């Protein structure tokens, strides 16, 4: 679905500027309507709790730009617009995640997100007068395959976290993180690479019992 189809000409311009990473009017009525659409959908999603997976799946398909069949998103989940979020398969998003997707937010396969994580793609303007009149600017966020974000992590716009990397609880990620490292802190800095020494023998143990529960 193209969410801009029913927008006014000025709404289409502001939406295009938002997606292109230019300063845009976040308070434009058409962007407000898109926000309200998302709020209605995620409010219903969260209210369903765990009792109606079929309806939850329908809502996620309507709300998000793309979502893998087996993605698990626990309530409460909230987002700005929804349609700019793409979620792969075997993705687990734990309680109370908030995604401000004023730019594309791409969550690749096998990403795990702990409780109370924020992915914030957009900034309000620094200038007070521009800010209180709705000026914003957004940049994409990319979580590559197999990333794990610990609890209370915040990822800012413009950041790519490389495949397999782990971000420690409470970190604020302001710049790109390479593949296969542990990064922690505010601002997040690389703590160490993840190597074969980090293997614990877990998979061999499951294999030995035929991978059965
Ligand atoms: C879907 C779900 O995810 S639900 C599960 C939710 N779980 C979490 O959120 C837990 C997240 N885990 C962490 O933050 C862990 O600390 C990890 C994975 C980042 C690192 O674990 P380890 O490799 O065992 O690191 P270790 O405990 O040895 O710490 C190494 C150093 O980093 C520091 N450190 C570890 N984690 C953090 C952190 N989150 N923030 C700041 N510093 C940290 C330690 O204090 C230590 O510093 P020191 O060398 O000065 O003493």
mmCIF file of N, CA and C and ligand atoms in Angstrom, residues 92-94 112-115 148-152 166-171 182-186 191-192 198, ligand 1:
data_model
loop_
_atom_site.group_PDB
_atom_site.id
_atom_site.type_symbol
_atom_site.label_atom_id
_atom_site.label_comp_id
_atom_site.label_asym_id
_atom_site.label_seq_id
_atom_site.Cartn_x
_atom_site.Cartn_y
_atom_site.Cartn_z
ATOM 1 N N UNK A 92 13.110 -11.410 16.901
ATOM 2 C CA UNK A 92 12.412 -11.378 18.190
ATOM 3 C C UNK A 92 12.516 -9.967 18.756
ATOM 4 N N UNK A 93 11.388 -9.329 18.958
ATOM 5 C CA UNK A 93 11.370 -7.990 19.565
ATOM 6 C C UNK A 93 10.637 -8.107 20.891
ATOM 7 N N UNK A 94 11.353 -7.858 21.965
ATOM 8 C CA UNK A 94 10.799 -8.058 23.302
ATOM 9 C C UNK A 94 9.951 -6.848 23.732
ATOM 10 N N UNK A 112 17.691 -9.960 17.405
ATOM 11 C CA UNK A 112 16.994 -10.067 18.694
ATOM 12 C C UNK A 112 17.100 -8.741 19.418
ATOM 13 N N UNK A 113 15.954 -8.294 19.900
ATOM 14 C CA UNK A 113 15.878 -6.986 20.561
ATOM 15 C C UNK A 113 15.284 -7.193 21.960
ATOM 16 N N UNK A 114 16.021 -6.777 22.985
ATOM 17 C CA UNK A 114 15.615 -6.974 24.381
ATOM 18 C C UNK A 114 14.559 -5.933 24.775
ATOM 19 N N UNK A 115 14.008 -6.028 25.992
ATOM 20 C CA UNK A 115 12.969 -5.075 26.402
ATOM 21 C C UNK A 115 13.447 -3.617 26.420
ATOM 22 N N UNK A 148 22.142 -8.509 18.144
ATOM 23 C CA UNK A 148 21.394 -8.571 19.399
ATOM 24 C C UNK A 148 21.582 -7.247 20.125
ATOM 25 N N UNK A 149 20.456 -6.577 20.420
ATOM 26 C CA UNK A 149 20.474 -5.342 21.213
ATOM 27 C C UNK A 149 20.024 -5.677 22.635
ATOM 28 N N UNK A 150 20.839 -5.359 23.649
ATOM 29 C CA UNK A 150 20.459 -5.588 25.045
ATOM 30 C C UNK A 150 19.375 -4.616 25.485
ATOM 31 N N UNK A 151 18.869 -4.842 26.703
ATOM 32 C CA UNK A 151 17.778 -4.023 27.223
ATOM 33 C C UNK A 151 18.130 -2.544 27.283
ATOM 34 N N UNK A 152 17.129 -1.712 27.009
ATOM 35 C CA UNK A 152 17.257 -0.247 27.123
ATOM 36 C C UNK A 152 18.274 0.359 26.152
ATOM 37 N N UNK A 166 26.771 -7.436 19.048
ATOM 38 C CA UNK A 166 25.989 -7.387 20.281
ATOM 39 C C UNK A 166 26.189 -6.009 20.904
ATOM 40 N N UNK A 167 25.071 -5.361 21.280
ATOM 41 C CA UNK A 167 25.149 -4.051 21.931
ATOM 42 C C UNK A 167 24.705 -4.234 23.383
ATOM 43 N N UNK A 168 25.579 -3.871 24.322
ATOM 44 C CA UNK A 168 25.313 -4.087 25.743
ATOM 45 C C UNK A 168 24.145 -3.268 26.249
ATOM 46 N N UNK A 169 23.519 -3.775 27.311
ATOM 47 C CA UNK A 169 22.345 -3.124 27.895
ATOM 48 C C UNK A 169 22.635 -1.659 28.210
ATOM 49 N N UNK A 170 21.673 -0.822 27.928
ATOM 50 C CA UNK A 170 21.761 0.592 28.287
ATOM 51 C C UNK A 170 22.622 1.450 27.374
ATOM 52 N N UNK A 171 23.146 0.867 26.304
ATOM 53 C CA UNK A 171 24.040 1.640 25.417
ATOM 54 C C UNK A 171 23.253 2.594 24.529
ATOM 55 N N UNK A 182 31.329 -6.872 20.228
ATOM 56 C CA UNK A 182 30.499 -6.401 21.342
ATOM 57 C C UNK A 182 30.806 -4.923 21.511
ATOM 58 N N UNK A 183 29.763 -4.096 21.578
ATOM 59 C CA UNK A 183 29.942 -2.660 21.822
ATOM 60 C C UNK A 183 29.074 -2.278 23.013
ATOM 61 N N UNK A 184 29.583 -1.388 23.855
ATOM 62 C CA UNK A 184 28.834 -0.971 25.055
ATOM 63 C C UNK A 184 29.063 0.513 25.318
ATOM 64 N N UNK A 185 28.158 1.085 26.117
ATOM 65 C CA UNK A 185 28.370 2.428 26.651
ATOM 66 C C UNK A 185 27.614 3.516 25.932
ATOM 67 N N UNK A 186 27.772 4.724 26.462
ATOM 68 C CA UNK A 186 27.145 5.915 25.893
ATOM 69 C C UNK A 186 28.210 7.000 25.739
ATOM 70 N N UNK A 191 33.928 -2.984 22.415
ATOM 71 C CA UNK A 191 34.598 -3.544 23.601
ATOM 72 C C UNK A 191 35.552 -4.654 23.181
ATOM 73 N N UNK A 192 35.085 -5.517 22.252
ATOM 74 C CA UNK A 192 35.902 -6.663 21.848
ATOM 75 C C UNK A 192 35.289 -7.317 20.619
ATOM 76 N N UNK A 198 34.322 -17.530 21.813
ATOM 77 C CA UNK A 198 33.072 -17.253 22.520
ATOM 78 C C UNK A 198 32.072 -18.406 22.420
HETATM 79 C C1 LIG B 1 15.531 -10.579 23.564
HETATM 80 C C2 LIG B 1 16.491 -10.270 24.694
HETATM 81 O O1 LIG B 1 17.528 -9.870 24.384
HETATM 82 S S1 LIG B 1 16.121 -10.506 26.342
HETATM 83 C C3 LIG B 1 17.700 -10.495 27.199
HETATM 84 C C4 LIG B 1 18.048 -9.149 27.761
HETATM 85 N N1 LIG B 1 19.393 -9.190 28.282
HETATM 86 C C5 LIG B 1 20.200 -8.117 28.314
HETATM 87 O O2 LIG B 1 19.810 -7.028 27.949
HETATM 88 C C6 LIG B 1 21.605 -8.354 28.786
HETATM 89 C C7 LIG B 1 22.633 -7.658 27.861
HETATM 90 N N2 LIG B 1 23.962 -8.100 28.175
HETATM 91 C C8 LIG B 1 25.035 -7.259 28.391
HETATM 92 O O3 LIG B 1 24.908 -6.037 28.391
HETATM 93 C C9 LIG B 1 26.367 -7.972 28.622
HETATM 94 O O4 LIG B 1 27.109 -7.214 29.578
HETATM 95 C C10 LIG B 1 27.200 -8.134 27.312
HETATM 96 C C11 LIG B 1 26.549 -9.235 26.491
HETATM 97 C C12 LIG B 1 27.251 -6.843 26.497
HETATM 98 C C13 LIG B 1 28.675 -8.423 27.573
HETATM 99 O O5 LIG B 1 28.810 -9.580 28.312
HETATM 100 P P1 LIG B 1 30.330 -10.148 28.574
HETATM 101 O O6 LIG B 1 31.013 -10.419 27.298
HETATM 102 O O7 LIG B 1 30.158 -11.264 29.522
HETATM 103 O O8 LIG B 1 31.071 -8.895 29.199
HETATM 104 P P2 LIG B 1 31.708 -8.775 30.658
HETATM 105 O O9 LIG B 1 30.647 -8.951 31.697
HETATM 106 O O10 LIG B 1 32.911 -9.647 30.697
HETATM 107 O O11 LIG B 1 32.154 -7.249 30.687
HETATM 108 C C14 LIG B 1 33.312 -6.780 30.047
HETATM 109 C C15 LIG B 1 33.481 -5.302 30.390
HETATM 110 O O12 LIG B 1 32.422 -4.566 29.755
HETATM 111 C C16 LIG B 1 31.646 -3.853 30.725
HETATM 112 N N3 LIG B 1 30.245 -3.973 30.330
HETATM 113 C C17 LIG B 1 29.535 -5.104 30.105
HETATM 114 N N4 LIG B 1 28.280 -4.811 29.719
HETATM 115 C C18 LIG B 1 28.194 -3.462 29.712
HETATM 116 C C19 LIG B 1 27.141 -2.574 29.405
HETATM 117 N N5 LIG B 1 25.947 -3.016 29.028
HETATM 118 N N6 LIG B 1 27.394 -1.249 29.459
HETATM 119 C C20 LIG B 1 28.628 -0.784 29.835
HETATM 120 N N7 LIG B 1 29.666 -1.598 30.134
HETATM 121 C C21 LIG B 1 29.447 -2.915 30.076
HETATM 122 C C22 LIG B 1 31.901 -4.596 32.036
HETATM 123 O O13 LIG B 1 31.694 -3.764 33.148
HETATM 124 C C23 LIG B 1 33.350 -4.988 31.875
HETATM 125 O O14 LIG B 1 34.153 -3.862 32.110
HETATM 126 P P3 LIG B 1 35.575 -3.999 32.844
HETATM 127 O O15 LIG B 1 36.420 -4.832 31.892
HETATM 128 O O16 LIG B 1 36.038 -2.588 32.981
HETATM 129 O O17 LIG B 1 35.321 -4.704 34.119
#
